[in-house]
PDB file of C-alpha atoms in Angstrom:
ATOM      1  CA  MET A   1      -0.903 -18.021 -33.002  1.00  0.00           C
ATOM      2  CA  PRO A   2      -1.011 -14.506 -31.501  1.00  0.00           C
ATOM      3  CA  THR A   3      -0.894 -11.581 -33.911  1.00  0.00           C
ATOM      4  CA  PRO A   4       1.198  -8.424 -33.371  1.00  0.00           C
ATOM      5  CA  ALA A   5      -2.020  -6.653 -32.310  1.00  0.00           C
ATOM      6  CA  ALA A   6      -2.800  -9.412 -29.798  1.00  0.00           C
ATOM      7  CA  ASP A   7       0.713  -9.181 -28.375  1.00  0.00           C
ATOM      8  CA  HIS A   8       0.266  -5.435 -27.795  1.00  0.00           C
ATOM      9  CA  VAL A   9      -3.137  -5.892 -26.160  1.00  0.00           C
ATOM     10  CA  THR A  10      -1.789  -8.590 -23.854  1.00  0.00           C
ATOM     11  CA  ALA A  11       1.164  -6.429 -22.834  1.00  0.00           C
ATOM     12  CA  LEU A  12      -0.727  -3.159 -22.330  1.00  0.00           C
ATOM     13  CA  LEU A  13      -4.202  -4.140 -21.082  1.00  0.00           C
ATOM     14  CA  ALA A  14      -5.013  -2.739 -17.627  1.00  0.00           C
ATOM     15  CA  SER A  15      -7.583  -4.212 -15.233  1.00  0.00           C
ATOM     16  CA  TYR A  16      -9.520  -2.500 -12.429  1.00  0.00           C
ATOM     17  CA  GLN A  17     -11.406  -4.503  -9.822  1.00  0.00           C
ATOM     18  CA  ASP A  18     -14.793  -3.179  -8.635  1.00  0.00           C
ATOM     19  CA  PHE A  19     -15.230  -0.613 -11.410  1.00  0.00           C
ATOM     20  CA  PRO A  20     -17.750   0.790 -12.207  1.00  0.00           C
ATOM     21  CA  GLU A  21     -19.481  -1.310  -9.520  1.00  0.00           C
ATOM     22  CA  THR A  22     -18.470  -3.804  -6.871  1.00  0.00           C
ATOM     23  CA  GLY A  23     -17.914  -7.222  -8.418  1.00  0.00           C
ATOM     24  CA  ILE A  24     -17.022  -5.948 -11.907  1.00  0.00           C
ATOM     25  CA  LEU A  25     -13.500  -6.439 -13.265  1.00  0.00           C
ATOM     26  CA  PHE A  26     -13.089  -3.607 -15.795  1.00  0.00           C
ATOM     27  CA  ARG A  27     -10.678  -4.280 -18.656  1.00  0.00           C
ATOM     28  CA  ASP A  28      -9.175  -0.978 -19.809  1.00  0.00           C
ATOM     29  CA  LEU A  29      -7.914  -0.721 -23.381  1.00  0.00           C
ATOM     30  CA  ASN A  30      -6.988   2.964 -23.093  1.00  0.00           C
ATOM     31  CA  PRO A  31      -3.277   2.100 -22.605  1.00  0.00           C
ATOM     32  CA  VAL A  32      -3.427   0.144 -25.889  1.00  0.00           C
ATOM     33  CA  PHE A  33      -5.064   3.062 -27.717  1.00  0.00           C
ATOM     34  CA  ALA A  34      -2.513   5.469 -26.202  1.00  0.00           C
ATOM     35  CA  ASP A  35       0.402   3.516 -27.696  1.00  0.00           C
ATOM     36  CA  ALA A  36       0.802   4.531 -31.353  1.00  0.00           C
ATOM     37  CA  VAL A  37       2.412   1.265 -32.450  1.00  0.00           C
ATOM     38  CA  ALA A  38      -0.212  -0.838 -30.669  1.00  0.00           C
ATOM     39  CA  PHE A  39      -3.087   1.246 -32.029  1.00  0.00           C
ATOM     40  CA  ARG A  40      -1.766   0.947 -35.580  1.00  0.00           C
ATOM     41  CA  ALA A  41      -1.510  -2.834 -35.150  1.00  0.00           C
ATOM     42  CA  LEU A  42      -5.164  -2.988 -34.019  1.00  0.00           C
ATOM     43  CA  ILE A  43      -6.372  -0.916 -36.957  1.00  0.00           C
ATOM     44  CA  ASP A  44      -4.266  -2.820 -39.479  1.00  0.00           C
ATOM     45  CA  GLU A  45      -5.581  -6.166 -38.232  1.00  0.00           C
ATOM     46  CA  LEU A  46      -9.241  -5.118 -38.235  1.00  0.00           C
ATOM     47  CA  ALA A  47      -9.008  -3.447 -41.651  1.00  0.00           C
ATOM     48  CA  GLU A  48      -7.201  -6.443 -43.176  1.00  0.00           C
ATOM     49  CA  ARG A  49      -9.514  -9.060 -41.646  1.00  0.00           C
ATOM     50  CA  PHE A  50     -12.590  -7.449 -43.227  1.00  0.00           C
ATOM     51  CA  HIS A  51     -10.914  -6.041 -46.364  1.00  0.00           C
ATOM     52  CA  GLY A  52     -13.391  -5.583 -49.218  1.00  0.00           C
ATOM     53  CA  GLN A  53     -16.371  -6.680 -47.095  1.00  0.00           C
ATOM     54  CA  PHE A  54     -17.805  -3.305 -46.030  1.00  0.00           C
ATOM     55  CA  ASP A  55     -18.830   0.107 -47.342  1.00  0.00           C
ATOM     56  CA  ALA A  56     -19.109   1.693 -43.906  1.00  0.00           C
ATOM     57  CA  VAL A  57     -17.905   1.122 -40.366  1.00  0.00           C
ATOM     58  CA  ALA A  58     -20.237   1.613 -37.395  1.00  0.00           C
ATOM     59  CA  GLY A  59     -18.501   2.544 -34.160  1.00  0.00           C
ATOM     60  CA  ILE A  60     -20.265   2.125 -30.838  1.00  0.00           C
ATOM     61  CA  GLU A  61     -19.950   4.945 -28.306  1.00  0.00           C
ATOM     62  CA  ALA A  62     -17.392   5.636 -27.058  1.00  0.00           C
ATOM     63  CA  ARG A  63     -14.228   3.612 -27.699  1.00  0.00           C
ATOM     64  CA  GLY A  64     -15.789   2.030 -30.785  1.00  0.00           C
ATOM     65  CA  PHE A  65     -15.644   5.512 -32.335  1.00  0.00           C
ATOM     66  CA  LEU A  66     -11.835   5.398 -32.192  1.00  0.00           C
ATOM     67  CA  LEU A  67     -11.695   2.069 -33.992  1.00  0.00           C
ATOM     68  CA  ALA A  68     -14.366   2.876 -36.588  1.00  0.00           C
ATOM     69  CA  ALA A  69     -12.857   6.231 -37.525  1.00  0.00           C
ATOM     70  CA  ALA A  70      -9.401   4.760 -38.002  1.00  0.00           C
ATOM     71  CA  VAL A  71     -10.564   1.652 -39.904  1.00  0.00           C
ATOM     72  CA  GLY A  72     -12.905   3.775 -42.031  1.00  0.00           C
ATOM     73  CA  TYR A  73     -10.024   6.090 -42.908  1.00  0.00           C
ATOM     74  CA  ALA A  74      -7.658   3.188 -43.641  1.00  0.00           C
ATOM     75  CA  ALA A  75     -10.235   1.503 -45.892  1.00  0.00           C
ATOM     76  CA  GLY A  76     -11.651   4.628 -47.522  1.00  0.00           C
ATOM     77  CA  ALA A  77     -15.060   3.777 -46.040  1.00  0.00           C
ATOM     78  CA  SER A  78     -17.858   5.791 -44.466  1.00  0.00           C
ATOM     79  CA  VAL A  79     -18.193   5.944 -40.682  1.00  0.00           C
ATOM     80  CA  LEU A  80     -21.437   5.712 -38.691  1.00  0.00           C
ATOM     81  CA  ALA A  81     -21.772   6.748 -35.049  1.00  0.00           C
ATOM     82  CA  VAL A  82     -23.932   4.525 -32.842  1.00  0.00           C
ATOM     83  CA  ARG A  83     -24.652   6.722 -29.827  1.00  0.00           C
ATOM     84  CA  LYS A  84     -26.265   6.543 -26.442  1.00  0.00           C
ATOM     85  CA  GLY A  85     -29.903   7.597 -26.448  1.00  0.00           C
ATOM     86  CA  GLY A  86     -30.651  11.302 -26.821  1.00  0.00           C
ATOM     87  CA  LYS A  87     -27.282  12.258 -28.351  1.00  0.00           C
ATOM     88  CA  LEU A  88     -28.188  12.326 -32.066  1.00  0.00           C
ATOM     89  CA  PRO A  89     -30.244  14.934 -33.950  1.00  0.00           C
ATOM     90  CA  GLY A  90     -32.568  14.239 -36.840  1.00  0.00           C
ATOM     91  CA  SER A  91     -34.419  11.013 -37.536  1.00  0.00           C
ATOM     92  CA  VAL A  92     -33.107   8.205 -35.360  1.00  0.00           C
ATOM     93  CA  ILE A  93     -34.018   4.645 -34.525  1.00  0.00           C
ATOM     94  CA  SER A  94     -33.466   3.278 -31.008  1.00  0.00           C
ATOM     95  CA  GLU A  95     -32.735  -0.069 -29.387  1.00  0.00           C
ATOM     96  CA  ASN A  96     -32.917  -0.797 -25.670  1.00  0.00           C
ATOM     97  CA  TYR A  97     -30.658  -3.517 -24.286  1.00  0.00           C
ATOM     98  CA  ASP A  98     -29.254  -4.994 -21.083  1.00  0.00           C
ATOM     99  CA  LEU A  99     -25.674  -4.551 -19.919  1.00  0.00           C
ATOM    100  CA  GLU A 100     -23.762  -6.752 -17.510  1.00  0.00           C
ATOM    101  CA  TYR A 101     -24.446  -4.057 -14.875  1.00  0.00           C
ATOM    102  CA  GLY A 102     -27.670  -2.301 -15.981  1.00  0.00           C
ATOM    103  CA  SER A 103     -29.592  -1.317 -19.096  1.00  0.00           C
ATOM    104  CA  ALA A 104     -29.187   1.320 -21.800  1.00  0.00           C
ATOM    105  CA  CYS A 105     -30.416   2.617 -25.144  1.00  0.00           C
ATOM    106  CA  LEU A 106     -28.505   3.085 -28.395  1.00  0.00           C
ATOM    107  CA  GLU A 107     -29.483   5.157 -31.406  1.00  0.00           C
ATOM    108  CA  LEU A 108     -28.510   5.404 -35.067  1.00  0.00           C
ATOM    109  CA  GLU A 109     -29.376   8.273 -37.375  1.00  0.00           C
ATOM    110  CA  ILE A 110     -31.203   6.868 -40.398  1.00  0.00           C
ATOM    111  CA  GLY A 111     -30.715   7.695 -44.063  1.00  0.00           C
ATOM    112  CA  GLN A 112     -26.968   8.231 -43.902  1.00  0.00           C
ATOM    113  CA  LEU A 113     -26.106   5.522 -46.442  1.00  0.00           C
ATOM    114  CA  PRO A 114     -27.841   3.948 -49.434  1.00  0.00           C
ATOM    115  CA  GLU A 115     -30.105   1.039 -48.531  1.00  0.00           C
ATOM    116  CA  GLY A 116     -28.261  -2.279 -48.655  1.00  0.00           C
ATOM    117  CA  SER A 117     -24.870  -0.737 -47.785  1.00  0.00           C
ATOM    118  CA  ARG A 118     -22.508  -3.253 -46.195  1.00  0.00           C
ATOM    119  CA  VAL A 119     -21.677  -2.281 -42.609  1.00  0.00           C
ATOM    120  CA  LEU A 120     -18.939  -3.552 -40.306  1.00  0.00           C
ATOM    121  CA  VAL A 121     -19.545  -2.985 -36.580  1.00  0.00           C
ATOM    122  CA  LEU A 122     -16.544  -2.295 -34.334  1.00  0.00           C
ATOM    123  CA  ASP A 123     -16.258  -1.984 -30.579  1.00  0.00           C
ATOM    124  CA  ASP A 124     -13.574  -2.355 -27.964  1.00  0.00           C
ATOM    125  CA  VAL A 125     -14.981  -5.172 -25.806  1.00  0.00           C
ATOM    126  CA  LEU A 126     -17.475  -7.987 -26.303  1.00  0.00           C
ATOM    127  CA  ALA A 127     -18.819  -8.921 -22.872  1.00  0.00           C
ATOM    128  CA  THR A 128     -22.436 -10.108 -22.582  1.00  0.00           C
ATOM    129  CA  GLY A 129     -23.107  -9.098 -26.191  1.00  0.00           C
ATOM    130  CA  GLY A 130     -25.998  -6.752 -25.431  1.00  0.00           C
ATOM    131  CA  THR A 131     -24.410  -3.632 -26.901  1.00  0.00           C
ATOM    132  CA  ILE A 132     -23.247  -5.296 -30.103  1.00  0.00           C
ATOM    133  CA  ALA A 133     -26.514  -7.214 -30.531  1.00  0.00           C
ATOM    134  CA  ALA A 134     -28.473  -3.934 -30.174  1.00  0.00           C
ATOM    135  CA  THR A 135     -26.169  -2.258 -32.687  1.00  0.00           C
ATOM    136  CA  SER A 136     -26.612  -5.155 -35.096  1.00  0.00           C
ATOM    137  CA  ARG A 137     -30.385  -4.741 -34.880  1.00  0.00           C
ATOM    138  CA  LEU A 138     -30.046  -0.991 -35.518  1.00  0.00           C
ATOM    139  CA  VAL A 139     -27.885  -1.581 -38.596  1.00  0.00           C
ATOM    140  CA  ARG A 140     -30.414  -4.006 -40.046  1.00  0.00           C
ATOM    141  CA  ARG A 141     -33.424  -1.839 -39.166  1.00  0.00           C
ATOM    142  CA  ALA A 142     -31.742   1.090 -40.937  1.00  0.00           C
ATOM    143  CA  GLY A 143     -31.787  -0.985 -44.137  1.00  0.00           C
ATOM    144  CA  TYR A 144     -28.118  -1.886 -44.184  1.00  0.00           C
ATOM    145  CA  ARG A 145     -26.436  -5.291 -44.439  1.00  0.00           C
ATOM    146  CA  LEU A 146     -24.383  -6.309 -41.407  1.00  0.00           C
ATOM    147  CA  THR A 147     -21.264  -7.989 -42.788  1.00  0.00           C
ATOM    148  CA  GLY A 148     -19.257  -8.531 -39.626  1.00  0.00           C
ATOM    149  CA  VAL A 149     -18.282  -7.514 -36.119  1.00  0.00           C
ATOM    150  CA  GLY A 150     -14.779  -6.803 -34.892  1.00  0.00           C
ATOM    151  CA  VAL A 151     -13.669  -6.368 -31.291  1.00  0.00           C
ATOM    152  CA  VAL A 152     -10.340  -5.911 -29.606  1.00  0.00           C
ATOM    153  CA  LEU A 153     -11.175  -7.935 -26.505  1.00  0.00           C
ATOM    154  CA  GLU A 154     -13.710 -10.720 -25.913  1.00  0.00           C
ATOM    155  CA  LEU A 155     -14.572 -11.803 -22.372  1.00  0.00           C
ATOM    156  CA  THR A 156     -15.451 -15.381 -23.262  1.00  0.00           C
ATOM    157  CA  GLU A 157     -16.917 -16.413 -19.878  1.00  0.00           C
ATOM    158  CA  LEU A 158     -19.793 -13.930 -20.436  1.00  0.00           C
ATOM    159  CA  LEU A 159     -20.873 -15.749 -23.641  1.00  0.00           C
ATOM    160  CA  GLY A 160     -21.543 -12.560 -25.634  1.00  0.00           C
ATOM    161  CA  ARG A 161     -20.631 -14.337 -28.857  1.00  0.00           C
ATOM    162  CA  ASP A 162     -23.796 -16.421 -28.513  1.00  0.00           C
ATOM    163  CA  ARG A 163     -25.972 -13.314 -28.967  1.00  0.00           C
ATOM    164  CA  LEU A 164     -24.500 -12.532 -32.389  1.00  0.00           C
ATOM    165  CA  GLY A 165     -25.923 -15.542 -34.207  1.00  0.00           C
ATOM    166  CA  THR A 166     -24.182 -16.282 -37.499  1.00  0.00           C
ATOM    167  CA  THR A 167     -22.634 -12.815 -37.901  1.00  0.00           C
ATOM    168  CA  PRO A 168     -18.902 -13.174 -38.613  1.00  0.00           C
ATOM    169  CA  LEU A 169     -16.931 -12.092 -35.532  1.00  0.00           C
ATOM    170  CA  HIS A 170     -13.243 -11.293 -35.324  1.00  0.00           C
ATOM    171  CA  THR A 171     -11.677 -10.986 -31.873  1.00  0.00           C
ATOM    172  CA  ILE A 172      -8.091  -9.847 -31.426  1.00  0.00           C
ATOM    173  CA  VAL A 173      -7.739 -11.182 -27.855  1.00  0.00           C
ATOM    174  CA  ALA A 174     -10.089 -13.530 -25.994  1.00  0.00           C
ATOM    175  CA  LEU A 175      -9.838 -13.884 -22.217  1.00  0.00           C
TER     176      LEU A 175
END
């Protein structure tokens, strides 16, 4: 049964063929984030689904930052920024990974939370799973416990879920 958040995503999701490269169908959640009622529904669903299961929320650059900041605020939890390589100061750990249309590197600044802190990872889209799998490895390497992953949109035909192993995953809309 669709949730209010899922109804908003379905109604507001935009799609762009051949972006950022020929052959890619880009699913744009910016119209969902730009609608205050829809955005609140997303945050409420993610915060409720993982209620009491995390001490911090890790948001993946860039749209994951929006979700993590809002869920962290709603839950009274810390927020971690998982950034593209070369964007963080201090002591960082890095993970290289493959995208559906290239490769990239993510980094996490270490020592921000006590060891063993429970971390929820949030991002906008789960496609091939490379970005979230790399983030999951970063969270664990930093000495934290990964307690779950939440995404707004899952592109099921790309099988990204398979790369997450037994990590609990909550998807608002699967296409």
